[in-house]
Amino acid sequence: MPWWGDLLVGSVILFAAFGCLIPVLPGALLAWAAVLGWALVERSATGWLVLLVVTALIAVGQVAKYLWPSRRLSGSGVPGTSVLIGGVLGIIGFFVVPFVGLPLGFVLGVFGAELARSRQAAAAWASTVEALKATGLSILIELASVLLAGSVWFAGVLASS
């Protein structure tokens, strides 16, 4: 692949990493697609091996980003319905107040659902904080998988040069 092709793939992977921090963008899928495109152009054993390792990293990251925070939330007593309500209000908030509305809607949604459930503001806020921690953990897990995938791709580029 020409140097500008590698630069393009690297740029897409970097964009994908930022996509992990902005939950609206499909960061991991974008990084995987960039490496897939690179492997299809590269057509070498190194390219296919890199794609295989990146696929495994992204897959493990996608499973872990849902299971680990979900288990953490269950352990803290935050019901899934509160997180679902927060997610729906976050999506609505994103369209009402772009970018700021997503986290604001999520926080207000979880807090409101928990306040209705427990009738205590302190308990509702504690549950909201736990939901935010779980969301942050999910984002970090996806970001880590994309950064690891990018590192494997970069090693593959160096090995195939």
mmCIF file of C-alpha atoms in Angstrom:
data_model
loop_
_atom_site.group_PDB
_atom_site.id
_atom_site.type_symbol
_atom_site.label_atom_id
_atom_site.label_comp_id
_atom_site.label_asym_id
_atom_site.label_seq_id
_atom_site.Cartn_x
_atom_site.Cartn_y
_atom_site.Cartn_z
ATOM 1 C CA MET A 1 0.000 0.000 0.000
ATOM 2 C CA PRO A 2 1.346 3.487 -0.769
ATOM 3 C CA TRP A 3 2.344 5.696 2.151
ATOM 4 C CA TRP A 4 -0.740 7.886 1.706
ATOM 5 C CA GLY A 5 -2.973 4.805 2.028
ATOM 6 C CA ASP A 6 -1.357 3.931 5.350
ATOM 7 C CA LEU A 7 -1.775 7.557 6.417
ATOM 8 C CA LEU A 8 -5.462 7.419 5.480
ATOM 9 C CA VAL A 9 -6.046 4.189 7.432
ATOM 10 C CA GLY A 10 -4.169 5.609 10.422
ATOM 11 C CA SER A 11 -6.277 8.772 10.264
ATOM 12 C CA VAL A 12 -9.479 6.731 10.220
ATOM 13 C CA ILE A 13 -8.296 4.742 13.244
ATOM 14 C CA LEU A 14 -7.475 7.995 15.052
ATOM 15 C CA PHE A 15 -10.930 9.339 14.155
ATOM 16 C CA ALA A 16 -12.404 6.065 15.427
ATOM 17 C CA ALA A 17 -10.630 6.556 18.769
ATOM 18 C CA PHE A 18 -12.297 9.960 19.085
ATOM 19 C CA GLY A 19 -15.527 8.231 18.066
ATOM 20 C CA CYS A 20 -15.263 6.103 21.196
ATOM 21 C CA LEU A 21 -15.281 9.264 23.301
ATOM 22 C CA ILE A 22 -18.339 10.599 21.475
ATOM 23 C CA PRO A 23 -20.830 7.750 21.910
ATOM 24 C CA VAL A 24 -22.778 8.675 18.757
ATOM 25 C CA LEU A 25 -19.952 7.583 16.440
ATOM 26 C CA PRO A 26 -19.258 3.855 15.893
ATOM 27 C CA GLY A 27 -15.588 3.993 16.890
ATOM 28 C CA ALA A 28 -14.746 0.303 17.088
ATOM 29 C CA LEU A 29 -16.611 -0.580 13.915
ATOM 30 C CA LEU A 30 -14.900 2.242 12.055
ATOM 31 C CA ALA A 31 -11.440 1.128 13.206
ATOM 32 C CA TRP A 32 -12.172 -2.476 12.240
ATOM 33 C CA ALA A 33 -13.428 -1.405 8.801
ATOM 34 C CA ALA A 34 -10.258 0.644 8.236
ATOM 35 C CA VAL A 35 -8.062 -2.349 9.066
ATOM 36 C CA LEU A 36 -10.238 -4.584 6.881
ATOM 37 C CA GLY A 37 -9.726 -2.206 3.961
ATOM 38 C CA TRP A 38 -5.996 -2.149 4.629
ATOM 39 C CA ALA A 39 -5.812 -5.953 4.759
ATOM 40 C CA LEU A 40 -7.780 -6.258 1.495
ATOM 41 C CA VAL A 41 -5.338 -3.930 -0.252
ATOM 42 C CA GLU A 42 -2.268 -5.424 1.454
ATOM 43 C CA ARG A 43 -3.186 -9.055 0.591
ATOM 44 C CA SER A 44 -0.364 -10.582 2.572
ATOM 45 C CA ALA A 45 -0.045 -13.017 5.456
ATOM 46 C CA THR A 46 0.822 -10.069 7.686
ATOM 47 C CA GLY A 47 -2.306 -8.206 6.593
ATOM 48 C CA TRP A 48 -4.582 -11.168 7.284
ATOM 49 C CA LEU A 49 -2.924 -11.859 10.631
ATOM 50 C CA VAL A 50 -3.327 -8.222 11.647
ATOM 51 C CA LEU A 51 -6.993 -8.331 10.610
ATOM 52 C CA LEU A 52 -7.523 -11.510 12.635
ATOM 53 C CA VAL A 53 -5.936 -10.031 15.774
ATOM 54 C CA VAL A 54 -7.776 -6.713 15.353
ATOM 55 C CA THR A 55 -11.073 -8.561 14.875
ATOM 56 C CA ALA A 56 -10.493 -10.483 18.105
ATOM 57 C CA LEU A 57 -9.540 -7.309 20.018
ATOM 58 C CA ILE A 58 -12.565 -5.388 18.772
ATOM 59 C CA ALA A 59 -14.911 -8.332 19.442
ATOM 60 C CA VAL A 60 -13.630 -8.802 22.993
ATOM 61 C CA GLY A 61 -13.895 -5.057 23.561
ATOM 62 C CA GLN A 62 -17.474 -4.954 22.301
ATOM 63 C CA VAL A 63 -18.545 -7.809 24.563
ATOM 64 C CA ALA A 64 -16.662 -6.443 27.574
ATOM 65 C CA LYS A 65 -18.029 -2.913 27.159
ATOM 66 C CA TYR A 66 -21.522 -4.257 27.800
ATOM 67 C CA LEU A 67 -20.910 -7.076 30.268
ATOM 68 C CA TRP A 68 -18.485 -5.466 32.704
ATOM 69 C CA PRO A 69 -20.391 -2.186 33.296
ATOM 70 C CA SER A 70 -23.703 -4.076 33.376
ATOM 71 C CA ARG A 71 -22.414 -6.374 36.100
ATOM 72 C CA ARG A 72 -21.126 -3.350 38.000
ATOM 73 C CA LEU A 73 -24.525 -1.632 37.760
ATOM 74 C CA SER A 74 -26.370 -4.747 38.879
ATOM 75 C CA GLY A 75 -24.080 -5.012 41.889
ATOM 76 C CA SER A 76 -24.801 -1.416 42.879
ATOM 77 C CA GLY A 77 -28.575 -1.879 42.604
ATOM 78 C CA VAL A 78 -29.254 0.403 39.639
ATOM 79 C CA PRO A 79 -32.009 -1.198 37.557
ATOM 80 C CA GLY A 80 -31.664 -1.466 33.797
ATOM 81 C CA THR A 81 -34.879 0.502 33.290
ATOM 82 C CA SER A 82 -33.300 3.603 34.852
ATOM 83 C CA VAL A 83 -30.336 3.339 32.483
ATOM 84 C CA LEU A 84 -32.704 2.760 29.566
ATOM 85 C CA ILE A 85 -34.715 5.857 30.462
ATOM 86 C CA GLY A 86 -31.452 7.805 30.769
ATOM 87 C CA GLY A 87 -30.357 6.535 27.360
ATOM 88 C CA VAL A 88 -33.628 7.494 25.689
ATOM 89 C CA LEU A 89 -33.580 10.965 27.231
ATOM 90 C CA GLY A 90 -29.921 11.283 26.263
ATOM 91 C CA ILE A 91 -30.763 10.561 22.619
ATOM 92 C CA ILE A 92 -33.641 13.022 22.709
ATOM 93 C CA GLY A 93 -31.381 15.561 24.422
ATOM 94 C CA PHE A 94 -28.759 15.128 21.698
ATOM 95 C CA PHE A 95 -31.222 16.343 19.090
ATOM 96 C CA VAL A 96 -32.680 19.103 21.262
ATOM 97 C CA VAL A 97 -29.325 20.493 22.441
ATOM 98 C CA PRO A 98 -26.583 19.052 20.184
ATOM 99 C CA PHE A 99 -23.664 17.324 21.962
ATOM 100 C CA VAL A 100 -24.395 18.766 25.411
ATOM 101 C CA GLY A 101 -27.880 17.268 25.391
ATOM 102 C CA LEU A 102 -26.642 13.678 25.279
ATOM 103 C CA PRO A 103 -24.902 13.601 28.667
ATOM 104 C CA LEU A 104 -27.373 16.062 30.164
ATOM 105 C CA GLY A 105 -30.365 13.996 29.051
ATOM 106 C CA PHE A 106 -28.736 10.811 30.328
ATOM 107 C CA VAL A 107 -28.043 12.266 33.759
ATOM 108 C CA LEU A 108 -31.511 13.807 34.065
ATOM 109 C CA GLY A 109 -33.158 10.625 32.832
ATOM 110 C CA VAL A 110 -31.362 8.317 35.276
ATOM 111 C CA PHE A 111 -31.802 10.770 38.141
ATOM 112 C CA GLY A 112 -35.509 11.209 37.394
ATOM 113 C CA ALA A 113 -36.131 7.473 37.108
ATOM 114 C CA GLU A 114 -34.242 6.771 40.321
ATOM 115 C CA LEU A 115 -35.967 9.628 42.143
ATOM 116 C CA ALA A 116 -39.350 8.234 41.119
ATOM 117 C CA ARG A 117 -38.263 4.776 42.283
ATOM 118 C CA SER A 118 -36.624 5.634 45.618
ATOM 119 C CA ARG A 119 -38.266 8.988 46.473
ATOM 120 C CA GLN A 120 -34.938 10.111 47.977
ATOM 121 C CA ALA A 121 -32.736 12.602 46.159
ATOM 122 C CA ALA A 122 -29.531 11.337 47.806
ATOM 123 C CA ALA A 123 -30.204 7.743 46.775
ATOM 124 C CA ALA A 124 -31.205 8.837 43.269
ATOM 125 C CA TRP A 125 -28.015 10.856 42.899
ATOM 126 C CA ALA A 126 -25.875 7.934 44.148
ATOM 127 C CA SER A 127 -27.484 5.696 41.518
ATOM 128 C CA THR A 128 -26.915 8.348 38.860
ATOM 129 C CA VAL A 129 -23.222 8.541 39.773
ATOM 130 C CA GLU A 130 -22.961 4.743 39.512
ATOM 131 C CA ALA A 131 -24.615 4.850 36.076
ATOM 132 C CA LEU A 132 -22.142 7.543 34.976
ATOM 133 C CA LYS A 133 -19.209 5.469 36.228
ATOM 134 C CA ALA A 134 -20.498 2.447 34.321
ATOM 135 C CA THR A 135 -20.901 4.543 31.169
ATOM 136 C CA GLY A 136 -17.380 5.892 31.560
ATOM 137 C CA LEU A 137 -16.047 2.365 32.027
ATOM 138 C CA SER A 138 -17.824 1.253 28.869
ATOM 139 C CA ILE A 139 -16.287 4.133 26.908
ATOM 140 C CA LEU A 140 -12.806 3.375 28.263
ATOM 141 C CA ILE A 141 -13.100 -0.312 27.373
ATOM 142 C CA GLU A 142 -14.065 0.506 23.787
ATOM 143 C CA LEU A 143 -11.323 3.127 23.539
ATOM 144 C CA ALA A 144 -8.737 0.648 24.833
ATOM 145 C CA SER A 145 -9.783 -1.953 22.266
ATOM 146 C CA VAL A 146 -9.535 0.593 19.433
ATOM 147 C CA LEU A 147 -6.138 1.848 20.609
ATOM 148 C CA LEU A 148 -4.848 -1.722 20.901
ATOM 149 C CA ALA A 149 -6.217 -2.482 17.449
ATOM 150 C CA GLY A 150 -4.500 0.610 16.085
ATOM 151 C CA SER A 151 -1.231 -0.459 17.680
ATOM 152 C CA VAL A 152 -1.492 -3.921 16.133
ATOM 153 C CA TRP A 153 -2.240 -2.358 12.752
ATOM 154 C CA PHE A 154 0.757 -0.027 13.080
ATOM 155 C CA ALA A 155 3.007 -2.981 13.953
ATOM 156 C CA GLY A 156 1.640 -4.735 10.872
ATOM 157 C CA VAL A 157 2.447 -1.720 8.714
ATOM 158 C CA LEU A 158 5.998 -1.677 10.030
ATOM 159 C CA ALA A 159 6.370 -5.429 9.516
ATOM 160 C CA SER A 160 5.103 -5.291 5.941
ATOM 161 C CA SER A 161 7.314 -2.346 4.930
#
